[in-house]
Amino acid sequence: MKTLPNRKITVALLFGGRSGEHEVSIDSAESILAALNPRKYEVLQIGITKEGEWLAGPDMVAYLRSGRGKAKSVSLQPEPRGQKKRWQDQVDVVFPILHGSFGEDGKIQGLLELAGLSYVGSDTLSSAAGMDKEIMRRVFQAHKLPVPLYEAVLKKEWKGKNSSILRHIKKSLQFPVFTKPANLGSSVGIRKCANVSQLAQGLQTAFRYDTKAIVDQGILGRELNCAILGNEDARASEVCEVKTKREFYDYDAKYTDDDTEIIIPARVSKTVRAEVQKLSLSAFHALRCSGLARVEFFLEKKTGKILLNEINTLPGFTSHSMYPRLWNFSGVSFGQLCDELIGYAIKHQAERKSLKFTY
Ligand SMILES: Nc1ncnc2c1ncn2[C@@H]1O[C@H](COP(=O)(O)OP(=O)(O)O)[C@@H](O)[C@H]1O
Ligand SMILES: [Mg+2]
């Protein structure tokens, strides 16, 4: 099937956004802009402000960082096409490099789909399911993939029944446990809790960010990651280990701490490496992801068990982020990664377009 046009491909790079990862997204976009070969691509830069306004201009990276420069407001209208010339009609593929809420959670993907556009990454359902830590775990469990023990708690249940919920969790899990808002990222709102009173505080914190929280059995061990690239034919990268001197891989360990180490390749046995790669692919396909994902694991010290923690469907994409670094080690350069992702997006859209929606 011929999917890539013979002329220059017009890519709309969408970045910034309303999530806590606004700045990371700008950094990711800057790396992508530097890597896209100008002989192959025409790039339309669309920056989304923290307030959610969409702006287009020649240097949106600088504009979003400083508020200075040229930018005009743009919007995305759903199909069908009208008389007016619209930016989206010139675009072959959208590269939404938006991490976290409103970017990685299926919302923007739904909008792009309504507008009939090809886009890099997973579609609405896979993105939304990959964002919700309870739904994701349920899908993994249905596919018999090993996950840590956990409980999901709704804010409305918590309000009325604090003590019975705490009693239940005390019975079903062992301390330490981790409390997390169900739909967030970057370790925001996550607490490690050593006892019942910390658990109560941890849940209270999680409910500031979401109406659903999950409580995880704390796993003592090492953290491993693997990157996935492709659609149905996806492949797995080398495996890395993340090491932090902090209590866990929290926000500061991710973004501010210079001591955090990413060890590629992880010093693990061939069997562990192969198992992590296999489980990463299974997790990717279980959620029917597309394009890319970074998958996180725990290697439990006591038992040697590999447990699947989560999948990130739009992982950090700066030149020093884990995802491109894993691929770089596995022989795929940053530029090649962008080329492949754009190709996969166009292929995926061709498949969507071939489907019928009426009788
Ligand atoms: N069950 C657990 N056992 C041990 N550490 C955990 C557990 N859950 C989370 N953590 C720690 O918290 C970090 C962030 O949790 P994670 O579930 O990956 O959320 P996020 O989506 O914010 O990255 C993990 O990388 C790990 O260091
Ligand atoms: Mg994580």
Coordinates of C-alpha atoms and ligand atoms in Angstrom, one line a residue:
M1 CA 0.0 0.0 0.0
K2 CA 1.4 3.4 -0.9
T3 CA 0.9 5.7 2.0
L4 CA 3.5 8.4 1.9
P5 CA 3.1 11.2 -0.6
N6 CA 6.0 11.8 -3.1
R7 CA 6.2 15.4 -2.3
K8 CA 7.2 17.2 0.9
I9 CA 5.0 16.2 3.8
T10 CA 3.3 19.0 5.8
V11 CA 3.4 18.3 9.5
A12 CA 1.5 20.3 12.1
L13 CA 3.5 20.2 15.3
L14 CA 1.2 20.7 18.2
F15 CA 2.8 21.5 21.6
G16 CA 2.6 23.3 24.9
G17 CA -0.8 22.7 26.3
R18 CA -2.7 22.9 29.5
S19 CA -1.0 20.1 31.5
G20 CA 1.7 20.4 34.1
E21 CA 4.0 19.1 31.4
H22 CA 3.6 22.3 29.3
E23 CA 7.4 23.1 29.5
V24 CA 8.5 19.5 28.8
S25 CA 6.2 19.6 25.7
I26 CA 7.9 22.8 24.4
D27 CA 11.3 21.1 24.9
S28 CA 10.1 18.0 23.1
A29 CA 8.8 20.2 20.2
E30 CA 12.2 22.0 20.0
S31 CA 14.0 18.7 19.6
I32 CA 11.6 17.5 17.0
L33 CA 11.8 20.8 15.0
A34 CA 15.6 20.4 15.0
A35 CA 15.3 16.8 13.8
L36 CA 12.7 17.1 11.0
N37 CA 14.6 17.2 7.7
P38 CA 13.5 20.4 5.9
R39 CA 14.0 18.6 2.5
K40 CA 11.3 16.2 3.5
Y41 CA 9.0 18.2 5.7
E42 CA 7.1 21.5 5.8
V43 CA 6.3 22.3 9.4
L44 CA 3.4 24.3 10.8
Q45 CA 4.1 25.2 14.4
I46 CA 1.0 25.3 16.6
G47 CA 1.6 26.3 20.2
I48 CA -1.1 25.8 22.8
T49 CA -0.9 28.2 25.8
K50 CA -1.4 27.1 29.4
E51 CA -4.9 28.7 29.1
G52 CA -5.7 26.5 26.1
E53 CA -5.5 29.0 23.2
W54 CA -4.1 27.7 19.9
L55 CA -1.6 29.9 18.2
A56 CA 0.4 29.5 15.0
G57 CA 3.6 31.4 14.1
P58 CA 7.1 31.0 12.7
D59 CA 8.7 30.4 16.1
M60 CA 6.2 29.1 18.6
V61 CA 8.8 27.6 20.8
A62 CA 10.2 31.1 21.6
Y63 CA 6.7 32.6 21.7
L64 CA 5.4 30.1 24.3
R65 CA 8.5 30.5 26.4
S66 CA 8.7 34.3 26.3
G67 CA 5.3 35.6 25.1
R68 CA 7.2 37.6 22.4
G69 CA 7.1 37.2 18.7
K70 CA 4.5 36.7 16.0
A71 CA 1.5 34.5 16.6
K72 CA -2.0 34.3 15.3
S73 CA -5.0 32.6 16.8
V74 CA -6.1 29.4 15.0
S75 CA -8.8 26.9 15.6
L76 CA -9.6 23.4 14.4
Q77 CA -13.0 22.9 12.8
P78 CA -14.4 19.5 12.4
E79 CA -15.3 18.2 8.9
P80 CA -16.9 18.8 6.5
R81 CA -14.8 21.3 4.7
G82 CA -16.4 24.7 4.0
Q83 CA -15.5 27.4 1.5
K84 CA -12.9 29.0 3.6
K85 CA -9.2 27.9 3.3
R86 CA -8.3 26.2 6.5
W87 CA -4.8 25.3 7.9
Q88 CA -5.8 21.8 8.4
D89 CA -6.5 21.2 4.7
Q90 CA -2.8 21.7 4.0
V91 CA -1.7 19.3 6.6
D92 CA -0.7 15.7 5.9
V93 CA -0.2 14.7 9.5
V94 CA -0.4 16.2 13.0
F95 CA 2.3 15.5 15.5
P96 CA 0.7 16.2 18.9
I97 CA 3.6 16.2 21.2
L98 CA 1.5 17.1 24.3
H99 CA 2.2 15.1 27.5
G100 CA -0.3 14.5 30.3
S101 CA -3.8 15.9 30.7
F102 CA -5.6 17.1 27.5
G103 CA -2.7 15.8 25.3
E104 CA -2.1 12.2 26.3
D105 CA -5.6 11.3 27.5
G106 CA -7.5 10.9 24.3
K107 CA -9.1 14.4 24.2
I108 CA -7.0 16.0 21.5
Q109 CA -7.0 12.7 19.6
G110 CA -10.8 12.8 19.5
L111 CA -10.7 16.3 18.2
L112 CA -8.2 15.4 15.5
E113 CA -10.2 12.5 14.5
L114 CA -13.4 14.6 14.1
A115 CA -11.4 16.9 11.9
G116 CA -10.4 13.9 9.7
L117 CA -6.6 14.3 10.3
S118 CA -3.8 11.8 10.6
Y119 CA -1.9 12.1 13.8
V120 CA 1.1 10.5 15.5
G121 CA 0.4 8.1 18.4
S122 CA -2.4 6.2 19.9
D123 CA -6.1 6.9 19.2
T124 CA -8.7 8.2 21.6
L125 CA -9.6 5.0 23.4
S126 CA -6.1 3.7 23.8
S127 CA -4.9 7.1 25.0
A128 CA -7.7 7.5 27.5
A129 CA -7.3 4.0 28.8
G130 CA -3.5 4.4 29.1
M131 CA -4.1 7.6 31.1
D132 CA -6.4 6.1 33.6
K133 CA -4.4 4.0 36.0
E134 CA -7.4 1.8 37.1
I135 CA -8.7 1.1 33.6
M136 CA -5.2 0.4 32.3
R137 CA -4.6 -2.1 35.0
R138 CA -7.9 -3.8 34.4
V139 CA -7.1 -4.2 30.7
F140 CA -3.7 -5.6 31.6
Q141 CA -5.3 -8.0 34.1
A142 CA -7.8 -9.2 31.5
H143 CA -4.8 -10.0 29.3
K144 CA -3.2 -11.9 32.2
L145 CA -0.3 -9.4 32.5
P146 CA 1.3 -9.2 35.9
V147 CA 0.6 -5.9 37.8
P148 CA 1.1 -4.9 41.4
L149 CA -1.9 -5.4 43.8
Y150 CA -4.0 -2.3 43.9
E151 CA -7.3 -0.8 45.0
A152 CA -9.3 1.9 43.3
V153 CA -11.1 4.4 45.5
L154 CA -13.7 7.0 44.4
K155 CA -13.8 10.4 46.1
K156 CA -17.6 10.1 46.7
E157 CA -17.1 6.7 48.5
W158 CA -14.2 8.2 50.5
K159 CA -16.3 11.1 51.8
G160 CA -18.7 8.9 53.6
K161 CA -16.7 5.9 54.6
N162 CA -13.2 6.8 55.4
S163 CA -12.7 4.3 58.2
S164 CA -14.1 1.3 56.4
I165 CA -12.0 2.1 53.3
L166 CA -8.9 2.4 55.4
R167 CA -9.7 -0.9 57.1
H168 CA -10.3 -2.6 53.8
I169 CA -7.0 -1.4 52.3
K170 CA -5.1 -2.3 55.5
K171 CA -6.3 -5.9 55.0
S172 CA -5.9 -6.2 51.3
L173 CA -2.4 -4.5 50.9
Q174 CA 0.7 -4.2 52.9
F175 CA 2.5 -1.0 53.8
P176 CA 4.2 0.9 52.3
V177 CA 1.6 1.7 49.7
F178 CA 1.5 4.4 47.0
T179 CA -1.5 6.6 46.6
K180 CA -2.0 8.2 43.2
P181 CA -4.6 10.3 41.4
A182 CA -6.0 7.9 38.7
N183 CA -5.5 10.3 35.8
L184 CA -2.3 12.3 35.9
G185 CA 1.4 11.9 35.4
S186 CA 4.9 13.2 36.3
S187 CA 4.3 11.7 39.8
V188 CA 2.1 14.7 40.7
G189 CA -0.1 14.0 43.7
I190 CA 1.6 10.6 44.4
R191 CA 2.6 9.7 48.0
K192 CA 4.4 6.8 49.5
C193 CA 2.5 5.9 52.7
A194 CA 4.0 3.9 55.6
N195 CA 0.9 3.7 57.8
V196 CA -2.8 4.3 58.0
S197 CA -2.7 7.9 58.8
Q198 CA -0.3 8.6 55.9
L199 CA -2.6 6.6 53.7
A200 CA -5.5 8.8 54.7
Q201 CA -3.5 11.9 53.9
G202 CA -2.3 10.4 50.6
L203 CA -5.8 9.7 49.5
Q204 CA -6.8 13.2 50.5
T205 CA -4.0 14.6 48.4
A206 CA -4.9 12.4 45.4
F207 CA -8.5 13.6 45.5
R208 CA -7.3 17.2 45.0
Y209 CA -6.3 16.1 41.5
D210 CA -8.9 13.5 40.6
T211 CA -12.3 12.1 41.7
K212 CA -10.7 8.6 41.6
A213 CA -7.5 7.4 43.2
I214 CA -5.6 4.2 43.2
V215 CA -3.7 2.7 46.1
D216 CA -0.8 0.4 45.0
Q217 CA 1.0 -2.2 46.9
G218 CA 4.5 -0.7 47.3
I219 CA 7.1 -2.8 45.4
L220 CA 10.6 -2.9 46.7
G221 CA 12.9 -3.4 43.8
R222 CA 14.3 -1.8 40.7
E223 CA 12.5 0.2 38.0
L224 CA 12.9 -0.8 34.4
N225 CA 11.6 0.9 31.2
C226 CA 11.2 -0.2 27.6
A227 CA 10.2 1.8 24.5
I228 CA 7.8 0.6 21.8
L229 CA 7.7 1.8 18.2
G230 CA 5.2 0.8 15.5
N231 CA 1.6 -0.2 14.9
E232 CA 0.5 -3.8 14.6
D233 CA 4.1 -4.6 13.7
A234 CA 5.5 -2.7 16.8
R235 CA 9.0 -3.6 18.1
A236 CA 10.6 -3.1 21.5
S237 CA 13.8 -1.2 22.3
E238 CA 16.6 -2.0 24.7
V239 CA 15.6 -2.0 28.4
C240 CA 16.9 0.6 30.8
E241 CA 16.9 1.0 34.6
V242 CA 15.9 4.3 36.4
K243 CA 17.8 4.9 39.6
T244 CA 17.0 7.7 42.0
K245 CA 18.5 8.5 45.4
R246 CA 15.1 9.8 46.5
E247 CA 12.3 7.8 48.2
F248 CA 10.9 7.1 44.7
Y249 CA 10.9 8.5 41.2
D250 CA 9.0 11.6 42.1
Y251 CA 8.5 14.9 40.3
D252 CA 11.9 16.3 41.4
A253 CA 13.7 13.1 40.5
K254 CA 12.1 13.3 37.0
Y255 CA 12.7 17.0 36.3
T256 CA 15.1 18.7 38.7
D257 CA 17.4 16.1 40.3
D258 CA 20.8 15.7 38.6
D259 CA 21.4 12.5 40.5
T260 CA 18.7 10.5 38.7
E261 CA 20.5 7.9 36.6
I262 CA 19.1 6.2 33.5
I263 CA 21.2 3.2 32.8
I264 CA 21.1 1.8 29.2
P265 CA 21.2 -1.1 28.9
A266 CA 19.9 -2.1 32.3
R267 CA 22.2 -4.5 34.1
V268 CA 19.7 -7.4 34.1
S269 CA 19.8 -11.0 32.9
K270 CA 19.0 -11.8 29.3
T271 CA 15.8 -13.5 30.5
V272 CA 14.6 -10.4 32.4
R273 CA 15.4 -8.2 29.4
A274 CA 13.5 -10.5 27.0
E275 CA 10.6 -10.8 29.4
V276 CA 10.4 -7.0 29.8
Q277 CA 10.4 -6.5 26.0
K278 CA 7.7 -9.2 25.6
L279 CA 5.5 -7.7 28.3
S280 CA 6.0 -4.2 26.9
L281 CA 4.7 -5.4 23.5
S282 CA 1.8 -7.2 25.2
A283 CA 0.9 -4.1 27.1
F284 CA 1.0 -2.0 23.9
H285 CA -1.2 -4.4 22.0
A286 CA -3.6 -5.0 25.0
L287 CA -4.5 -1.3 24.9
R288 CA -4.4 -1.4 21.1
C289 CA -1.8 1.5 21.1
S290 CA -0.3 3.0 17.9
G291 CA 3.0 4.6 17.1
L292 CA 4.8 4.9 20.3
A293 CA 4.8 4.2 24.1
R294 CA 7.1 3.9 27.0
V295 CA 6.3 1.0 29.4
E296 CA 7.3 1.0 33.1
F297 CA 8.1 -2.1 35.2
F298 CA 9.2 -3.1 38.7
L299 CA 11.6 -5.9 39.2
E300 CA 10.8 -7.1 42.7
K301 CA 13.8 -7.7 44.8
K302 CA 12.4 -10.4 47.1
T303 CA 10.7 -12.5 44.4
G304 CA 12.5 -11.6 41.1
K305 CA 9.0 -11.0 39.7
I306 CA 8.5 -8.5 36.9
L307 CA 5.4 -6.3 37.4
L308 CA 4.0 -4.0 34.9
N309 CA 3.4 -0.5 36.4
E310 CA 2.1 1.6 33.6
I311 CA 2.2 2.6 29.9
N312 CA 2.8 6.2 28.7
T313 CA 1.4 6.8 25.3
L314 CA 3.1 10.2 24.7
P315 CA 6.3 9.9 26.6
G316 CA 8.8 12.8 27.0
F317 CA 10.4 13.4 23.6
T318 CA 13.3 15.8 24.2
S319 CA 16.6 14.7 22.9
H320 CA 17.6 13.7 26.5
S321 CA 14.3 11.9 27.3
M322 CA 14.2 8.2 28.0
Y323 CA 12.2 7.3 25.0
P324 CA 14.5 8.6 22.3
R325 CA 17.5 7.6 24.3
L326 CA 16.4 4.0 24.4
W327 CA 15.8 4.0 20.7
N328 CA 19.1 5.7 20.0
F329 CA 20.9 2.9 21.9
S330 CA 18.8 0.4 19.9
G331 CA 20.1 2.0 16.6
V332 CA 17.2 4.4 15.8
S333 CA 18.3 8.0 15.6
F334 CA 16.1 10.9 16.8
G335 CA 15.4 11.9 13.1
Q336 CA 14.6 8.4 12.1
L337 CA 12.2 8.1 15.0
C338 CA 10.3 11.1 13.8
D339 CA 10.3 9.8 10.2
E340 CA 9.0 6.4 11.3
L341 CA 6.3 7.9 13.6
I342 CA 5.0 10.1 10.8
G343 CA 4.9 7.1 8.5
Y344 CA 3.0 5.0 11.1
A345 CA 0.5 7.9 11.6
I346 CA -0.2 8.1 7.9
K347 CA -0.6 4.3 7.6
H348 CA -3.0 4.2 10.6
Q349 CA -5.1 7.0 9.1
A350 CA -5.3 5.1 5.7
E351 CA -6.7 2.2 7.6
R352 CA -9.3 4.3 9.5
K353 CA -10.4 5.9 6.3
S354 CA -11.0 2.5 4.6
L355 CA -13.6 1.7 7.2
K356 CA -17.4 2.0 6.6
F357 CA -19.6 3.8 9.1
T358 CA -22.9 3.2 7.5
Y359 CA -24.7 0.2 6.2
Ligands
LIG1 N1 3.5 0.2 43.5 C1 4.6 0.9 43.5 N2 5.7 0.4 44.2 C2 6.9 1.2 44.2 N3 7.0 2.4 43.7 C3 6.0 2.9 43.0 C4 4.7 2.2 42.9 N4 3.9 3.0 42.2 C5 4.6 4.1 41.9 N5 5.8 4.1 42.4 C6 6.8 5.2 42.3 O1 6.2 6.4 41.8 C7 6.6 6.7 40.5 C8 5.5 7.3 39.7 O2 4.4 6.4 39.7 P1 3.6 6.1 38.3 O3 2.6 5.1 38.7 O4 4.6 5.7 37.3 O5 2.9 7.5 38.0 P2 3.2 8.6 36.9 O6 2.1 8.4 35.9 O7 3.0 9.9 37.6 O8 4.6 8.4 36.4 C9 7.2 5.4 39.9 O9 8.1 5.6 38.9 C10 7.8 4.8 41.2 O10 9.1 5.4 41.5
MG2 MG 5.3 6.6 35.6

